[in-house]
C-alpha cells in the first residue's frame, strides 16, 4: 500500500515539498482534492511512472524555470521508492492508474478512435498471459521492422539518382566499363546539346567587346600647336589686353576684327567699328591683325575638330554599348559552357568605365583649355597621363580575358554540327547507363549490395517466426475476447450507459495485433471508425466516451491476476461524465475497495469526493488537499466533513448555537440565517408550491387564497406565523432593507424569533 508521499521536488507545482506535517499518511481509501492546476494530475502521473518505470512521465513535468531534475520519494509497503537522476530505483507494477493518459492511450485522444488506441486496448484485454504471447509476436514484428529499416538504410546508401529505374538486384548485375568518368562527361555534354539543338543553332558567335583607345601621340600635337609667325611682343601685347577684357574677350575682339572692312572709308581709311576713329594710328590694331589671321582661324578649327572627334570617339553611348557587349559575351560563355570546356571570365566593367571616364574627362579638359587659348602650348597633366595609362592597362587586361573565349569558336562550330543530328532520348539513356555503371562499381556500393541481400534473407527467416507466434496468440484470443466484451457491457449497464459494445475482436495488422469493436446504440451497430456516416466520433457524447473509458478500465481489472494486491489510482473519474452516472461510479469504487489493497481517488469536484467519503469505513478512509503554498503547492489533510455540510446545515447550527448561548457575537449571523432557513424548509415541505427562486411573500399570498378550501396549504394560524417570521427576517437582507447591515438587534427578541423559526421548520 502507498503510505506516504515523502518528497516531491522540482516537479509540476511542487517546488520542494518534504515529508512532515503537510504529508499525512494514506489509508486503504484515500481521497485527494485539488483545484485544477494545483498538481493532483501530477500526482497521478508520478504514480503511473512508478508503475511502469517510464521516466518520461516525470521528466516532462519538471518544474518550470528549475535548473534541477525532479526528485520523488514514495513510501510503498514500508519501503521507499525513489525517483532520482531520471530513473526509479524500484518499479511498482502493483499500481494501476486511470487518468487522461489511460483514456488517450486506449480509447481516444480527441473525438475519434485511432489505430494506436485499438492496439493499446488489445493489450489491455489480453491480460498477463496474452500480453506475454503478444509480446513475443510483437518482438518478431519489431525485428521485422528493424530488418526493413536496415534494408531501407542499405538501399538508401546507394543514392537513388545513381540507380535510376533499376531495382537493387538489377543494379548489382551491371557490367563495368573503362574510362567511365570521361565517358560520362562527354555523354552529359552530348545530351545537353541534343536537348537544346535549336537554341545552339540560333546562338550567335562570340563578339569581342571593343574599347576606343586614347592615343596620346595624336592629342599632344594638337595641344602644342601655335602660330610661329606671330611676333612674341605682339602676342604679349594682345594677351595683356585680352586679360584686361576678361572672359570671352578674345572671342569678342576676334569677331570685331571682321567688322572693320564694313566701316572702311572710300579713301581706304580703316575706322573703328565701335567709335569710327581712324585706326591707322592704333599700334594694337596691327598686333590684332597679326594675331587674328587666317592661320589663327585654321588653328582654332583644328582644335575644335580634334576635340569633337575625341568626344565622339568616347561618347557615353559607346560606354553603354561596351557594357552590353560584355554582358552578351558572358551570357554566351555560360551558354556554351554546358557543351564545351570554357575558360574562366571575369571582368569588372564598372571599374573599366570609371577608368575610361577619368581618362576621357581629363583629356577633354586639356582640349577645352587649348580651345580657350589657341596660341598657348597646353600639356596633359600628370593626373591625365596616369589616368590614360590606367585605362590602357584595363583595355589590355580585357583583351587578354576575351581572347581565350574567342578562340573557342572552332569548338562551338563542331558542337553545332553534332547537335544538328543528335537524338535526345538516345543520349539520355546512354548517360543514365554510364552513371549506373559507375555507381555500381564504386566502393562501398559493391559491399552494400551484398549486405542488402543478406538482410533480406534474415528478414525472411524472422517472418517465419512471426507467423508461428501469431498462430499461438490467435488460439488464446478466441477465448479471452468474449469474456472481456461481457465485462465491459456489465460495467456500462451499471454506469447507466445507453449503449453497449459488440463484436469486440482482434485483428492482425502490420504492427502486430489490434482490437476492433462496435458501439451498439438503439440496436444499431456503429463502427468506431468510419469515413462517413455514423461513427464513434459523431454518435457518442463526451460523457459517453468517458463512461466507455471507465468501463474499459474496470473490465481490465477483472483480468488482473494480482488484483488483491493492486493499488488502484483513479484521477478525475467525473470528467465529462453525466451527473446521473456519478452515483454508479461511487458505488463501483466502494465495491472495488473490498477487492484491492488500496484505492486512491483524485478529483477537483468536492461533492463527488464527499459522496465517496460518506459511504466508506471511517477506519479505512483519509482525505488530503493539494493546496497553494507560496508559488507552488503542498499536500495537507482535508476536513471533508466541513465541505460536506450544506448551507442549510450551517444556518441551522448558527441559530441553534445562538439559542443555546445568547452570544452577542452571533446575533447578526443568526438574524441573517432565519429567512434562508424558512426558504429551505418550504422548498422541501412544499416543492410544488415553492420551487427554486420563489419568494416567501407570494407563497403566503397563495396560501391565503387557498385557506379553508380543499387545496389548503397552510391554515390561518401558520400563515400568520410565517408572515411574522418573514417580516422579521427581511430586516436583515439587502433586498428588503437597504439598512440591513446596521439594523438594531435586540438579543431577547432575536432569541424569541430564532426559537419560533426552529419550531416552524419542525412542523
mmCIF file with all atom_site columns, N, CA and C in Angstrom, residues 189-202 336 339 411-424:
data_model
loop_
_atom_site.group_PDB
_atom_site.id
_atom_site.type_symbol
_atom_site.label_atom_id
_atom_site.label_alt_id
_atom_site.label_comp_id
_atom_site.label_asym_id
_atom_site.label_entity_id
_atom_site.label_seq_id
_atom_site.pdbx_PDB_ins_code
_atom_site.Cartn_x
_atom_site.Cartn_y
_atom_site.Cartn_z
_atom_site.occupancy
_atom_site.B_iso_or_equiv
_atom_site.pdbx_formal_charge
_atom_site.auth_seq_id
_atom_site.auth_comp_id
_atom_site.auth_asym_id
_atom_site.auth_atom_id
_atom_site.pdbx_PDB_model_num
ATOM 1  N N  . UNK A 1 189 ? 27.494 16.253 -72.007 1.00 0.00 ? 189 UNK A N  1
ATOM 2  C CA . UNK A 1 189 ? 27.501 17.355 -72.967 1.00 0.00 ? 189 UNK A CA 1
ATOM 3  C C  . UNK A 1 189 ? 26.721 17.011 -74.221 1.00 0.00 ? 189 UNK A C  1
ATOM 4  N N  . UNK A 1 190 ? 26.833 15.765 -74.631 1.00 0.00 ? 190 UNK A N  1
ATOM 5  C CA . UNK A 1 190 ? 26.072 15.353 -75.818 1.00 0.00 ? 190 UNK A CA 1
ATOM 6  C C  . UNK A 1 190 ? 24.575 15.432 -75.555 1.00 0.00 ? 190 UNK A C  1
ATOM 7  N N  . UNK A 1 191 ? 24.148 15.051 -74.364 1.00 0.00 ? 191 UNK A N  1
ATOM 8  C CA . UNK A 1 191 ? 22.725 15.120 -74.021 1.00 0.00 ? 191 UNK A CA 1
ATOM 9  C C  . UNK A 1 191 ? 22.253 16.571 -73.970 1.00 0.00 ? 191 UNK A C  1
ATOM 10 N N  . UNK A 1 192 ? 23.055 17.416 -73.334 1.00 0.00 ? 192 UNK A N  1
ATOM 11 C CA . UNK A 1 192 ? 22.675 18.826 -73.256 1.00 0.00 ? 192 UNK A CA 1
ATOM 12 C C  . UNK A 1 192 ? 22.555 19.441 -74.644 1.00 0.00 ? 192 UNK A C  1
ATOM 13 N N  . UNK A 1 193 ? 23.479 19.095 -75.561 1.00 0.00 ? 193 UNK A N  1
ATOM 14 C CA . UNK A 1 193 ? 23.422 19.627 -76.924 1.00 0.00 ? 193 UNK A CA 1
ATOM 15 C C  . UNK A 1 193 ? 22.209 19.096 -77.677 1.00 0.00 ? 193 UNK A C  1
ATOM 16 N N  . UNK A 1 194 ? 21.885 17.816 -77.472 1.00 0.00 ? 194 UNK A N  1
ATOM 17 C CA . UNK A 1 194 ? 20.731 17.232 -78.162 1.00 0.00 ? 194 UNK A CA 1
ATOM 18 C C  . UNK A 1 194 ? 19.432 17.872 -77.696 1.00 0.00 ? 194 UNK A C  1
ATOM 19 N N  . UNK A 1 195 ? 19.337 18.171 -76.417 1.00 0.00 ? 195 UNK A N  1
ATOM 20 C CA . UNK A 1 195 ? 18.115 18.775 -75.884 1.00 0.00 ? 195 UNK A CA 1
ATOM 21 C C  . UNK A 1 195 ? 17.943 20.228 -76.326 1.00 0.00 ? 195 UNK A C  1
ATOM 22 N N  . UNK A 1 196 ? 19.057 20.895 -76.641 1.00 0.00 ? 196 UNK A N  1
ATOM 23 C CA . UNK A 1 196 ? 18.979 22.318 -76.965 1.00 0.00 ? 196 UNK A CA 1
ATOM 24 C C  . UNK A 1 196 ? 19.511 22.601 -78.370 1.00 0.00 ? 196 UNK A C  1
ATOM 25 N N  . UNK A 1 197 ? 19.255 21.690 -79.278 1.00 0.00 ? 197 UNK A N  1
ATOM 26 C CA . UNK A 1 197 ? 19.782 21.827 -80.635 1.00 0.00 ? 197 UNK A CA 1
ATOM 27 C C  . UNK A 1 197 ? 19.322 23.122 -81.289 1.00 0.00 ? 197 UNK A C  1
ATOM 28 N N  . UNK A 1 198 ? 18.065 23.447 -81.124 1.00 0.00 ? 198 UNK A N  1
ATOM 29 C CA . UNK A 1 198 ? 17.537 24.645 -81.764 1.00 0.00 ? 198 UNK A CA 1
ATOM 30 C C  . UNK A 1 198 ? 18.201 25.899 -81.207 1.00 0.00 ? 198 UNK A C  1
ATOM 31 N N  . UNK A 1 199 ? 18.348 25.957 -79.877 1.00 0.00 ? 199 UNK A N  1
ATOM 32 C CA . UNK A 1 199 ? 18.993 27.114 -79.275 1.00 0.00 ? 199 UNK A CA 1
ATOM 33 C C  . UNK A 1 199 ? 20.455 27.201 -79.676 1.00 0.00 ? 199 UNK A C  1
ATOM 34 N N  . UNK A 1 200 ? 21.105 26.056 -79.824 1.00 0.00 ? 200 UNK A N  1
ATOM 35 C CA . UNK A 1 200 ? 22.517 26.036 -80.229 1.00 0.00 ? 200 UNK A CA 1
ATOM 36 C C  . UNK A 1 200 ? 22.676 26.600 -81.636 1.00 0.00 ? 200 UNK A C  1
ATOM 37 N N  . UNK A 1 201 ? 21.791 26.187 -82.544 1.00 0.00 ? 201 UNK A N  1
ATOM 38 C CA . UNK A 1 201 ? 21.884 26.678 -83.914 1.00 0.00 ? 201 UNK A CA 1
ATOM 39 C C  . UNK A 1 201 ? 21.614 28.177 -83.986 1.00 0.00 ? 201 UNK A C  1
ATOM 40 N N  . UNK A 1 202 ? 20.737 28.651 -83.093 1.00 0.00 ? 202 UNK A N  1
ATOM 41 C CA . UNK A 1 202 ? 20.360 30.065 -83.143 1.00 0.00 ? 202 UNK A CA 1
ATOM 42 C C  . UNK A 1 202 ? 21.351 30.967 -82.421 1.00 0.00 ? 202 UNK A C  1
ATOM 43 N N  . UNK A 1 336 ? 27.558 28.307 -73.734 1.00 0.00 ? 336 UNK A N  1
ATOM 44 C CA . UNK A 1 336 ? 28.399 27.283 -74.375 1.00 0.00 ? 336 UNK A CA 1
ATOM 45 C C  . UNK A 1 336 ? 29.155 26.442 -73.356 1.00 0.00 ? 336 UNK A C  1
ATOM 46 N N  . UNK A 1 339 ? 28.366 22.780 -73.051 1.00 0.00 ? 339 UNK A N  1
ATOM 47 C CA . UNK A 1 339 ? 28.659 21.837 -74.143 1.00 0.00 ? 339 UNK A CA 1
ATOM 48 C C  . UNK A 1 339 ? 30.147 21.649 -74.402 1.00 0.00 ? 339 UNK A C  1
ATOM 49 N N  . UNK A 1 411 ? 35.553 25.140 -81.663 1.00 0.00 ? 411 UNK A N  1
ATOM 50 C CA . UNK A 1 411 ? 34.869 24.087 -80.900 1.00 0.00 ? 411 UNK A CA 1
ATOM 51 C C  . UNK A 1 411 ? 33.359 24.272 -80.961 1.00 0.00 ? 411 UNK A C  1
ATOM 52 N N  . UNK A 1 412 ? 32.921 25.507 -80.921 1.00 0.00 ? 412 UNK A N  1
ATOM 53 C CA . UNK A 1 412 ? 31.481 25.782 -80.983 1.00 0.00 ? 412 UNK A CA 1
ATOM 54 C C  . UNK A 1 412 ? 30.905 25.342 -82.320 1.00 0.00 ? 412 UNK A C  1
ATOM 55 N N  . UNK A 1 413 ? 31.632 25.563 -83.372 1.00 0.00 ? 413 UNK A N  1
ATOM 56 C CA . UNK A 1 413 ? 31.165 25.135 -84.696 1.00 0.00 ? 413 UNK A CA 1
ATOM 57 C C  . UNK A 1 413 ? 30.973 23.622 -84.737 1.00 0.00 ? 413 UNK A C  1
ATOM 58 N N  . UNK A 1 414 ? 31.869 22.851 -84.067 1.00 0.00 ? 414 UNK A N  1
ATOM 59 C CA . UNK A 1 414 ? 31.748 21.398 -84.034 1.00 0.00 ? 414 UNK A CA 1
ATOM 60 C C  . UNK A 1 414 ? 30.511 20.975 -83.245 1.00 0.00 ? 414 UNK A C  1
ATOM 61 N N  . UNK A 1 415 ? 30.242 21.670 -82.095 1.00 0.00 ? 415 UNK A N  1
ATOM 62 C CA . UNK A 1 415 ? 29.049 21.358 -81.304 1.00 0.00 ? 415 UNK A CA 1
ATOM 63 C C  . UNK A 1 415 ? 27.791 21.581 -82.122 1.00 0.00 ? 415 UNK A C  1
ATOM 64 N N  . UNK A 1 416 ? 27.744 22.658 -82.878 1.00 0.00 ? 416 UNK A N  1
ATOM 65 C CA . UNK A 1 416 ? 26.576 22.928 -83.714 1.00 0.00 ? 416 UNK A CA 1
ATOM 66 C C  . UNK A 1 416 ? 26.361 21.828 -84.737 1.00 0.00 ? 416 UNK A C  1
ATOM 67 N N  . UNK A 1 417 ? 27.454 21.360 -85.314 1.00 0.00 ? 417 UNK A N  1
ATOM 68 C CA . UNK A 1 417 ? 27.353 20.301 -86.330 1.00 0.00 ? 417 UNK A CA 1
ATOM 69 C C  . UNK A 1 417 ? 26.817 19.004 -85.724 1.00 0.00 ? 417 UNK A C  1
ATOM 70 N N  . UNK A 1 418 ? 27.324 18.636 -84.523 1.00 0.00 ? 418 UNK A N  1
ATOM 71 C CA . UNK A 1 418 ? 26.881 17.393 -83.881 1.00 0.00 ? 418 UNK A CA 1
ATOM 72 C C  . UNK A 1 418 ? 25.447 17.497 -83.365 1.00 0.00 ? 418 UNK A C  1
ATOM 73 N N  . UNK A 1 419 ? 25.067 18.645 -82.858 1.00 0.00 ? 419 UNK A N  1
ATOM 74 C CA . UNK A 1 419 ? 23.724 18.809 -82.310 1.00 0.00 ? 419 UNK A CA 1
ATOM 75 C C  . UNK A 1 419 ? 22.658 18.739 -83.375 1.00 0.00 ? 419 UNK A C  1
ATOM 76 N N  . UNK A 1 420 ? 23.011 19.101 -84.571 1.00 0.00 ? 420 UNK A N  1
ATOM 77 C CA . UNK A 1 420 ? 22.024 19.128 -85.654 1.00 0.00 ? 420 UNK A CA 1
ATOM 78 C C  . UNK A 1 420 ? 21.429 17.749 -85.903 1.00 0.00 ? 420 UNK A C  1
ATOM 79 N N  . UNK A 1 421 ? 22.197 16.677 -85.690 1.00 0.00 ? 421 UNK A N  1
ATOM 80 C CA . UNK A 1 421 ? 21.679 15.341 -85.963 1.00 0.00 ? 421 UNK A CA 1
ATOM 81 C C  . UNK A 1 421 ? 21.545 14.459 -84.734 1.00 0.00 ? 421 UNK A C  1
ATOM 82 N N  . UNK A 1 422 ? 21.598 15.024 -83.534 1.00 0.00 ? 422 UNK A N  1
ATOM 83 C CA . UNK A 1 422 ? 21.565 14.224 -82.304 1.00 0.00 ? 422 UNK A CA 1
ATOM 84 C C  . UNK A 1 422 ? 20.140 13.851 -81.916 1.00 0.00 ? 422 UNK A C  1
ATOM 85 N N  . UNK A 1 423 ? 19.994 12.691 -81.168 1.00 0.00 ? 423 UNK A N  1
ATOM 86 C CA . UNK A 1 423 ? 18.703 12.239 -80.637 1.00 0.00 ? 423 UNK A CA 1
ATOM 87 C C  . UNK A 1 423 ? 18.769 12.329 -79.112 1.00 0.00 ? 423 UNK A C  1
ATOM 88 N N  . UNK A 1 424 ? 17.908 13.164 -78.509 1.00 0.00 ? 424 UNK A N  1
ATOM 89 C CA . UNK A 1 424 ? 17.969 13.400 -77.065 1.00 0.00 ? 424 UNK A CA 1
ATOM 90 C C  . UNK A 1 424 ? 17.661 12.149 -76.265 1.00 0.00 ? 424 UNK A C  1
#
